[in-house]
Amino acid sequence: MENDVMIELKNLTKKFNDFTAVDHISFDVKKSEVFGLLGPNGAGKTTIIRMLSTLTRPTEGTATIGGYDIVKQDNKVRQLIGLVSEKMIMYDRLTAKENLRFFGKLYNIPKNTLNERIGELLELVQLTKWKDSKVGTFSTGMRQRMNVVRALLNMPKVLFLDEPTLGLDPQSTVEVREFIKKINKENKTTIILTTHMMNEADRLCDRIGIIDNGQITALDTSTNLKKLVSGDDATVLKLEIPNLTKKMVTKMESLDCVKSVAQENASHIKIHATGDKAFDAIIDAVRAENAKINSIEKLQPTLEDVFLHITGREVRDKADTKIPVKHGPGHRGFRQRRRVR
Ligand SMILES: Nc1ncnc2c1ncn2[C@@H]1O[C@H](COP(=O)(O)OP(=O)(O)OP(=O)(O)O)[C@@H](O)[C@H]1O
Ligand SMILES: [Mg+2]
């Protein structure tokens, strides 16, 4: 194994009876990389994370974390990893500190070390002020930061984040994303995160694997993925023309290089065109109509365009409406986390 590889998947496969949820997936994640698994509902993201975090066994194929096999050396793997899953697991009636002490004890971390670490982590997520407040009073963003802190208690080298901002409001989403970046930067933690939000993957991830129907359909940096779309010399221009007329729009639509023209409002149009002469042809056509151009913007393709380009379908780019489940003491949530199927 190459020295800078932290996670390695080889033909990793999971079948549920006849249904293949994860279909011979292979890729590497480098040390201290933030790797995104991006795909629609049911693509197989959670199943990959569950296999890598030893919660469920692969039907076929292998994976290693830090060189340890996820099946044969699952105990070693567990010492290296932290997991934040879709489920929120915190005790409302305990304070932030009490919750973290409880979970820390489960990792057998010595008391003094644990207290010190809790202090540092609460500081890192800017929750020190609320360390003695009951978690039940926390906003969803604060709770999610607490969940990440819990996953960091054993100082994992690898952190799995399954939909870390699911169900959070925009403000909390930003907070959690900032925090993820900070952990990666300060602790050099290798991170795999799953998301169906294009902008989240774009902002956070060094590389992105687009996953669809249990398969990786593309894997690269966001910049390179976008080149897949613009590679066919497509151009998207946004023009602001204060004296825009219907005639001008019709004229632009009639240009050979123009694929479509969308009028966004009274003065803005968005033009999809192809060919290296498209830019000049469009500007010439506008000028020939004596139009005044206030601004021209050459738009970059988005990951949304990439997904559409690869799969022919759109991924919804909205926060899920699922309400995160709160678990009280004694709930089987935590035990479930450690169970191997
Ligand atoms: N325990 C299970 N038994 C049967 N089918 C399962 C089980 N777990 C997952 N699946 C199926 O496997 C497929 C992949 O599910 P998975 O939860 O990995 O998708 P996902 O990409 O995480 O989706 P989402 O964005 O909704 O979280 C889905 O069709 C799901 O119904
Ligand atoms: Mg999932």
Tab-separated table of C-alpha atoms and ligand atoms in Angstrom:
chain	number	residue	atom	x	y	z
A	1	MET	CA	0.000	0.000	0.000
A	2	GLU	CA	1.234	3.401	-0.861
A	3	ASN	CA	2.269	5.400	2.112
A	4	ASP	CA	-0.080	8.300	1.619
A	5	VAL	CA	-3.172	6.119	1.228
A	6	MET	CA	-5.421	5.999	4.278
A	7	ILE	CA	-8.491	4.209	2.943
A	8	GLU	CA	-8.542	1.702	0.138
A	9	LEU	CA	-11.651	0.042	-1.319
A	10	LYS	CA	-11.348	-2.879	-3.698
A	11	ASN	CA	-14.490	-4.123	-5.407
A	12	LEU	CA	-16.446	-3.401	-2.249
A	13	THR	CA	-19.927	-4.852	-2.701
A	14	LYS	CA	-23.062	-5.168	-0.583
A	15	LYS	CA	-26.084	-7.165	-1.601
A	16	PHE	CA	-29.388	-7.304	0.210
A	17	ASN	CA	-30.814	-10.569	-1.119
A	18	ASP	CA	-30.946	-10.076	-4.894
A	19	PHE	CA	-30.510	-6.332	-4.680
A	20	THR	CA	-27.004	-4.899	-5.092
A	21	ALA	CA	-26.816	-1.705	-3.031
A	22	VAL	CA	-23.063	-1.233	-3.480
A	23	ASP	CA	-21.639	-2.664	-6.666
A	24	HIS	CA	-17.884	-3.412	-6.864
A	25	ILE	CA	-16.652	-0.017	-5.757
A	26	SER	CA	-12.919	0.709	-5.774
A	27	PHE	CA	-11.137	3.920	-4.823
A	28	ASP	CA	-8.435	5.266	-2.507
A	29	VAL	CA	-8.574	8.127	-0.058
A	30	LYS	CA	-5.310	9.819	0.825
A	31	LYS	CA	-4.187	10.808	4.298
A	32	SER	CA	-5.769	14.076	5.471
A	33	GLU	CA	-7.959	14.248	2.387
A	34	VAL	CA	-11.626	15.263	2.510
A	35	PHE	CA	-13.381	12.868	0.188
A	36	GLY	CA	-17.035	13.291	-0.774
A	37	LEU	CA	-19.481	10.591	-1.789
A	38	LEU	CA	-22.108	12.450	-3.739
A	39	GLY	CA	-25.271	10.849	-4.986
A	40	PRO	CA	-29.059	10.779	-4.855
A	41	ASN	CA	-31.219	8.949	-2.301
A	42	GLY	CA	-30.628	5.227	-2.324
A	43	ALA	CA	-27.347	5.507	-4.256
A	44	GLY	CA	-25.547	3.404	-1.635
A	45	LYS	CA	-23.655	6.117	0.294
A	46	THR	CA	-24.718	5.065	3.782
A	47	THR	CA	-24.103	1.413	2.991
A	48	ILE	CA	-20.507	2.217	1.987
A	49	ILE	CA	-19.985	4.180	5.216
A	50	ARG	CA	-21.514	1.363	7.276
A	51	MET	CA	-19.170	-1.183	5.712
A	52	LEU	CA	-16.113	1.036	6.196
A	53	SER	CA	-17.029	1.705	9.810
A	54	THR	CA	-17.427	-2.050	10.443
A	55	LEU	CA	-21.160	-1.846	11.196
A	56	THR	CA	-22.067	-4.148	8.348
A	57	ARG	CA	-20.007	-6.659	6.409
A	58	PRO	CA	-19.352	-6.565	2.682
A	59	THR	CA	-20.834	-9.347	0.575
A	60	GLU	CA	-17.804	-9.213	-1.678
A	61	GLY	CA	-14.582	-7.258	-2.032
A	62	THR	CA	-12.363	-5.699	0.619
A	63	ALA	CA	-11.377	-2.400	2.148
A	64	THR	CA	-8.575	-1.313	4.433
A	65	ILE	CA	-8.241	1.645	6.743
A	66	GLY	CA	-4.717	2.575	7.769
A	67	GLY	CA	-3.715	-0.773	6.273
A	68	TYR	CA	-6.141	-2.769	8.463
A	69	ASP	CA	-8.793	-4.963	6.880
A	70	ILE	CA	-12.335	-3.845	7.754
A	71	VAL	CA	-13.445	-7.464	8.313
A	72	LYS	CA	-10.410	-9.368	9.555
A	73	GLN	CA	-9.024	-6.540	11.685
A	74	ASP	CA	-12.245	-4.750	12.570
A	75	ASN	CA	-11.096	-4.004	16.127
A	76	LYS	CA	-8.007	-2.201	14.846
A	77	VAL	CA	-10.167	-0.311	12.355
A	78	ARG	CA	-12.572	0.816	15.092
A	79	GLN	CA	-9.685	2.375	17.000
A	80	LEU	CA	-8.870	4.527	13.998
A	81	ILE	CA	-12.312	5.808	13.127
A	82	GLY	CA	-15.078	8.111	14.295
A	83	LEU	CA	-18.561	8.077	12.832
A	84	VAL	CA	-21.258	10.711	12.652
A	85	SER	CA	-24.331	9.089	11.199
A	86	GLU	CA	-27.732	10.416	10.242
A	87	LYS	CA	-28.988	9.624	13.710
A	88	MET	CA	-28.491	12.155	16.469
A	89	ILE	CA	-27.321	10.442	19.616
A	90	MET	CA	-27.192	12.740	22.641
A	91	TYR	CA	-28.894	12.701	25.991
A	92	ASP	CA	-31.107	15.754	26.337
A	93	ARG	CA	-31.161	15.711	30.131
A	94	LEU	CA	-27.377	15.719	30.438
A	95	THR	CA	-25.165	18.755	29.908
A	96	ALA	CA	-22.704	18.969	27.035
A	97	LYS	CA	-19.834	17.963	29.321
A	98	GLU	CA	-21.789	15.134	30.970
A	99	ASN	CA	-22.741	13.705	27.589
A	100	LEU	CA	-19.156	13.759	26.376
A	101	ARG	CA	-17.855	12.225	29.616
A	102	PHE	CA	-20.390	9.427	29.242
A	103	PHE	CA	-19.344	8.619	25.685
A	104	GLY	CA	-15.644	9.083	26.505
A	105	LYS	CA	-15.874	6.448	29.242
A	106	LEU	CA	-17.172	3.986	26.649
A	107	TYR	CA	-13.881	4.455	24.813
A	108	ASN	CA	-11.953	3.764	28.061
A	109	ILE	CA	-10.183	7.110	27.870
A	110	PRO	CA	-8.475	7.907	31.234
A	111	LYS	CA	-10.414	10.551	33.204
A	112	ASN	CA	-7.803	13.316	33.125
A	113	THR	CA	-7.062	12.860	29.453
A	114	LEU	CA	-10.769	12.778	28.740
A	115	ASN	CA	-11.514	15.993	30.623
A	116	GLU	CA	-8.689	17.771	28.864
A	117	ARG	CA	-9.835	16.538	25.475
A	118	ILE	CA	-13.454	17.517	26.119
A	119	GLY	CA	-12.252	21.018	26.996
A	120	GLU	CA	-10.235	21.295	23.797
A	121	LEU	CA	-12.958	19.914	21.569
A	122	LEU	CA	-15.663	22.158	23.044
A	123	GLU	CA	-13.333	25.077	22.409
A	124	LEU	CA	-12.754	23.912	18.845
A	125	VAL	CA	-16.496	23.926	18.144
A	126	GLN	CA	-17.048	27.092	20.144
A	127	LEU	CA	-19.353	25.461	22.663
A	128	THR	CA	-17.233	26.136	25.770
A	129	LYS	CA	-19.751	28.733	26.914
A	130	TRP	CA	-22.478	26.096	26.925
A	131	LYS	CA	-20.499	23.227	28.450
A	132	ASP	CA	-22.753	23.081	31.515
A	133	SER	CA	-26.027	23.583	29.627
A	134	LYS	CA	-28.356	20.677	28.963
A	135	VAL	CA	-28.115	19.394	25.407
A	136	GLY	CA	-31.924	19.444	25.248
A	137	THR	CA	-31.725	23.246	25.030
A	138	PHE	CA	-29.321	23.217	22.046
A	139	SER	CA	-30.155	24.192	18.472
A	140	THR	CA	-29.847	21.479	15.804
A	141	GLY	CA	-26.571	23.040	14.645
A	142	MET	CA	-25.145	22.901	18.168
A	143	ARG	CA	-26.322	19.306	18.540
A	144	GLN	CA	-24.699	18.293	15.308
A	145	ARG	CA	-21.449	19.919	16.406
A	146	MET	CA	-21.763	17.939	19.643
A	147	ASN	CA	-22.217	14.759	17.605
A	148	VAL	CA	-19.048	15.501	15.706
A	149	VAL	CA	-17.235	16.179	18.983
A	150	ARG	CA	-18.455	12.835	20.314
A	151	ALA	CA	-17.063	11.120	17.225
A	152	LEU	CA	-13.738	12.899	17.809
A	153	LEU	CA	-13.311	11.882	21.453
A	154	ASN	CA	-11.023	8.962	20.651
A	155	MET	CA	-8.970	11.206	18.347
A	156	PRO	CA	-9.755	9.213	15.218
A	157	LYS	CA	-7.421	9.410	12.249
A	158	VAL	CA	-10.442	8.883	10.014
A	159	LEU	CA	-13.817	10.521	10.366
A	160	PHE	CA	-16.943	9.350	8.556
A	161	LEU	CA	-19.671	11.934	8.229
A	162	ASP	CA	-22.921	10.600	6.818
A	163	GLU	CA	-24.952	13.610	5.666
A	164	PRO	CA	-23.462	15.923	8.300
A	165	THR	CA	-25.759	18.841	7.531
A	166	LEU	CA	-28.982	16.927	6.921
A	167	GLY	CA	-31.965	18.766	8.370
A	168	LEU	CA	-29.934	21.759	9.546
A	169	ASP	CA	-30.996	25.333	8.870
A	170	PRO	CA	-28.704	27.435	6.635
A	171	GLN	CA	-26.930	29.074	9.586
A	172	SER	CA	-26.173	25.722	11.280
A	173	THR	CA	-25.161	24.229	7.945
A	174	VAL	CA	-22.505	26.904	7.552
A	175	GLU	CA	-21.332	26.351	11.153
A	176	VAL	CA	-20.968	22.608	10.717
A	177	ARG	CA	-19.189	22.973	7.371
A	178	GLU	CA	-16.714	25.462	8.856
A	179	PHE	CA	-16.108	23.068	11.701
A	180	ILE	CA	-15.451	20.141	9.358
A	181	LYS	CA	-12.869	22.214	7.490
A	182	LYS	CA	-11.257	23.207	10.769
A	183	ILE	CA	-10.926	19.617	12.037
A	184	ASN	CA	-9.415	18.542	8.762
A	185	LYS	CA	-6.949	21.405	8.797
A	186	GLU	CA	-5.948	21.368	12.435
A	187	ASN	CA	-5.952	17.629	13.151
A	188	LYS	CA	-5.101	16.387	9.651
A	189	THR	CA	-8.072	14.037	9.972
A	190	THR	CA	-8.939	12.054	6.877
A	191	ILE	CA	-12.630	12.575	6.188
A	192	ILE	CA	-15.181	10.760	4.058
A	193	LEU	CA	-18.463	12.586	3.946
A	194	THR	CA	-21.642	11.712	2.128
A	195	THR	CA	-24.051	14.257	0.789
A	196	HIS	CA	-26.639	14.774	-1.882
A	197	MET	CA	-25.929	18.500	-1.809
A	198	MET	CA	-23.804	19.547	-4.734
A	199	ASN	CA	-22.637	22.786	-3.163
A	200	GLU	CA	-21.627	20.993	0.017
A	201	ALA	CA	-19.435	18.547	-1.891
A	202	ASP	CA	-18.054	21.427	-3.925
A	203	ARG	CA	-17.130	23.510	-0.900
A	204	LEU	CA	-15.738	20.846	1.392
A	205	CYS	CA	-14.190	18.073	-0.635
A	206	ASP	CA	-10.735	17.729	-2.149
A	207	ARG	CA	-12.084	14.971	-4.373
A	208	ILE	CA	-15.576	13.771	-5.102
A	209	GLY	CA	-16.890	10.369	-6.091
A	210	ILE	CA	-20.228	10.605	-7.850
A	211	ILE	CA	-22.214	7.547	-6.915
A	212	ASP	CA	-25.332	6.304	-8.627
A	213	ASN	CA	-27.074	2.932	-8.331
A	214	GLY	CA	-24.283	1.576	-6.153
A	215	GLN	CA	-21.532	2.440	-8.616
A	216	ILE	CA	-18.958	5.212	-8.843
A	217	THR	CA	-19.683	6.946	-12.111
A	218	ALA	CA	-16.997	9.631	-11.856
A	219	LEU	CA	-14.236	10.460	-9.412
A	220	ASP	CA	-12.053	13.546	-9.429
A	221	THR	CA	-11.574	17.012	-8.021
A	222	SER	CA	-14.540	19.312	-8.415
A	223	THR	CA	-12.587	21.386	-10.949
A	224	ASN	CA	-11.786	18.364	-13.107
A	225	LEU	CA	-15.320	17.007	-12.868
A	226	LYS	CA	-16.607	20.313	-14.170
A	227	LYS	CA	-14.227	20.070	-17.103
A	228	LEU	CA	-16.146	16.953	-18.133
A	229	VAL	CA	-19.051	19.241	-18.895
A	230	SER	CA	-17.231	22.221	-20.339
A	231	GLY	CA	-14.862	19.931	-22.254
A	232	ASP	CA	-17.302	19.845	-25.147
A	233	ASP	CA	-16.561	23.583	-25.536
A	234	ALA	CA	-19.855	24.628	-24.018
A	235	THR	CA	-20.143	28.232	-22.906
A	236	VAL	CA	-22.690	29.737	-20.579
A	237	LEU	CA	-22.917	33.519	-20.718
A	238	LYS	CA	-25.004	35.816	-18.586
A	239	LEU	CA	-25.582	39.231	-20.094
A	240	GLU	CA	-27.120	42.306	-18.586
A	241	ILE	CA	-28.754	44.431	-21.268
A	242	PRO	CA	-30.830	47.338	-19.895
A	243	ASN	CA	-32.684	47.933	-23.176
A	244	LEU	CA	-33.260	44.241	-23.881
A	245	THR	CA	-35.965	43.576	-26.468
A	246	LYS	CA	-37.787	40.474	-27.633
A	247	LYS	CA	-36.228	40.959	-31.050
A	248	MET	CA	-32.745	40.716	-29.587
A	249	VAL	CA	-33.617	37.491	-27.811
A	250	THR	CA	-35.052	36.005	-30.994
A	251	LYS	CA	-31.980	37.073	-32.934
A	252	MET	CA	-29.634	35.425	-30.454
A	253	GLU	CA	-31.721	32.260	-30.523
A	254	SER	CA	-31.283	32.119	-34.268
A	255	LEU	CA	-27.461	32.091	-34.066
A	256	ASP	CA	-25.898	28.747	-35.076
A	257	CYS	CA	-23.681	28.605	-31.996
A	258	VAL	CA	-26.547	29.222	-29.568
A	259	LYS	CA	-28.283	26.221	-28.042
A	260	SER	CA	-30.723	28.052	-25.819
A	261	VAL	CA	-31.523	31.500	-24.449
A	262	ALA	CA	-33.230	31.933	-21.108
A	263	GLN	CA	-34.531	35.341	-20.126
A	264	GLU	CA	-34.159	35.627	-16.378
A	265	ASN	CA	-35.760	39.068	-15.959
A	266	ALA	CA	-36.260	42.331	-17.850
A	267	SER	CA	-32.548	42.894	-18.395
A	268	HIS	CA	-30.746	39.580	-17.828
A	269	ILE	CA	-30.374	36.677	-20.246
A	270	LYS	CA	-28.514	33.425	-19.898
A	271	ILE	CA	-27.187	31.919	-23.100
A	272	HIS	CA	-25.954	28.347	-23.580
A	273	ALA	CA	-23.707	28.157	-26.605
A	274	THR	CA	-21.049	25.921	-28.147
A	275	GLY	CA	-17.931	26.456	-30.197
A	276	ASP	CA	-14.897	28.689	-29.656
A	277	LYS	CA	-16.421	31.530	-31.671
A	278	ALA	CA	-19.611	31.653	-29.615
A	279	PHE	CA	-18.501	34.530	-27.405
A	280	ASP	CA	-17.683	36.866	-30.324
A	281	ALA	CA	-20.760	35.869	-32.312
A	282	ILE	CA	-23.084	36.663	-29.431
A	283	ILE	CA	-21.475	40.009	-28.627
A	284	ASP	CA	-21.537	41.002	-32.325
A	285	ALA	CA	-25.223	40.115	-32.564
A	286	VAL	CA	-26.087	42.191	-29.510
A	287	ARG	CA	-24.072	45.167	-30.751
A	288	ALA	CA	-25.700	44.985	-34.200
A	289	GLU	CA	-28.985	45.695	-32.414
A	290	ASN	CA	-27.509	48.816	-30.775
A	291	ALA	CA	-27.886	47.222	-27.407
A	292	LYS	CA	-25.986	48.482	-24.415
A	293	ILE	CA	-24.244	45.709	-22.499
A	294	ASN	CA	-23.891	46.474	-18.801
A	295	SER	CA	-22.140	43.259	-17.854
A	296	ILE	CA	-21.083	39.894	-19.236
A	297	GLU	CA	-20.437	36.956	-17.005
A	298	LYS	CA	-19.032	33.658	-18.195
A	299	LEU	CA	-20.630	31.111	-15.904
A	300	GLN	CA	-18.758	28.011	-14.775
A	301	PRO	CA	-20.550	24.682	-14.916
A	302	THR	CA	-21.750	23.444	-11.531
A	303	LEU	CA	-21.571	19.938	-10.074
A	304	GLU	CA	-25.294	19.816	-10.803
A	305	ASP	CA	-24.414	20.075	-14.498
A	306	VAL	CA	-21.795	17.350	-14.009
A	307	PHE	CA	-24.291	14.957	-12.458
A	308	LEU	CA	-26.800	15.697	-15.196
A	309	HIS	CA	-24.093	15.212	-17.836
A	310	ILE	CA	-23.051	11.824	-16.407
A	311	THR	CA	-26.336	10.293	-15.312
A	312	GLY	CA	-28.841	12.189	-17.433
A	313	ARG	CA	-30.772	12.955	-14.256
A	314	GLU	CA	-30.847	15.735	-11.691
A	315	VAL	CA	-29.952	15.422	-8.039
A	316	ARG	CA	-32.141	17.482	-5.812
A	317	ASP	CA	-30.054	20.144	-4.109
A	318	LYS	CA	-32.243	20.819	-1.141
A	319	ALA	CA	-31.930	20.081	2.536
A	320	ASP	CA	-33.870	16.965	3.383
A	321	THR	CA	-37.070	17.482	5.282
A	322	LYS	CA	-36.407	14.498	7.538
A	323	ILE	CA	-36.386	15.612	11.178
A	324	PRO	CA	-33.377	14.246	13.051
A	325	VAL	CA	-34.377	11.750	15.731
A	326	LYS	CA	-33.421	12.568	19.282
A	327	HIS	CA	-32.517	9.601	21.431
A	328	GLY	CA	-32.990	9.465	25.177
A	329	PRO	CA	-30.920	7.437	27.655
A	330	GLY	CA	-31.257	3.699	27.215
A	331	HIS	CA	-32.197	4.001	23.563
A	332	ARG	CA	-30.715	1.282	21.445
A	333	GLY	CA	-29.195	3.873	19.113
A	334	PHE	CA	-25.726	3.639	20.514
A	335	ARG	CA	-25.600	-0.128	20.767
A	336	GLN	CA	-26.898	-0.342	17.252
A	337	ARG	CA	-23.903	1.671	16.165
A	338	ARG	CA	-21.512	-0.966	17.393
A	339	ARG	CA	-23.399	-3.987	16.200
A	340	VAL	CA	-21.971	-5.914	13.301
A	341	ARG	CA	-24.401	-7.519	10.967
B	1	LIG	N1	-30.715	-3.251	5.545
B	1	LIG	C1	-31.145	-3.140	4.283
B	1	LIG	N2	-31.936	-4.085	3.713
B	1	LIG	C2	-32.374	-3.968	2.455
B	1	LIG	N3	-32.067	-2.943	1.631
B	1	LIG	C3	-31.287	-1.978	2.127
B	1	LIG	C4	-30.796	-2.008	3.483
B	1	LIG	N4	-30.034	-0.902	3.686
B	1	LIG	C5	-30.074	-0.207	2.520
B	1	LIG	N5	-30.814	-0.841	1.596
B	1	LIG	C6	-31.067	-0.388	0.217
B	1	LIG	O1	-29.827	-0.143	-0.406
B	1	LIG	C7	-29.878	1.009	-1.228
B	1	LIG	C8	-28.804	1.974	-0.806
B	1	LIG	O2	-29.159	2.509	0.455
B	1	LIG	P1	-28.281	3.580	1.203
B	1	LIG	O3	-28.925	3.854	2.501
B	1	LIG	O4	-26.865	3.132	1.230
B	1	LIG	O5	-28.408	4.814	0.219
B	1	LIG	P2	-27.951	6.332	0.437
B	1	LIG	O6	-27.145	6.694	-0.754
B	1	LIG	O7	-27.333	6.485	1.765
B	1	LIG	O8	-29.340	7.108	0.354
B	1	LIG	P3	-29.846	8.406	1.175
B	1	LIG	O9	-29.378	9.598	0.401
B	1	LIG	O10	-31.319	8.266	1.127
B	1	LIG	O11	-29.304	8.320	2.563
B	1	LIG	C9	-31.287	1.557	-1.100
B	1	LIG	O12	-32.048	1.107	-2.191
B	1	LIG	C10	-31.785	0.946	0.193
B	1	LIG	O13	-33.179	0.772	0.151
B	2	MG	MG	-27.786	7.619	3.424
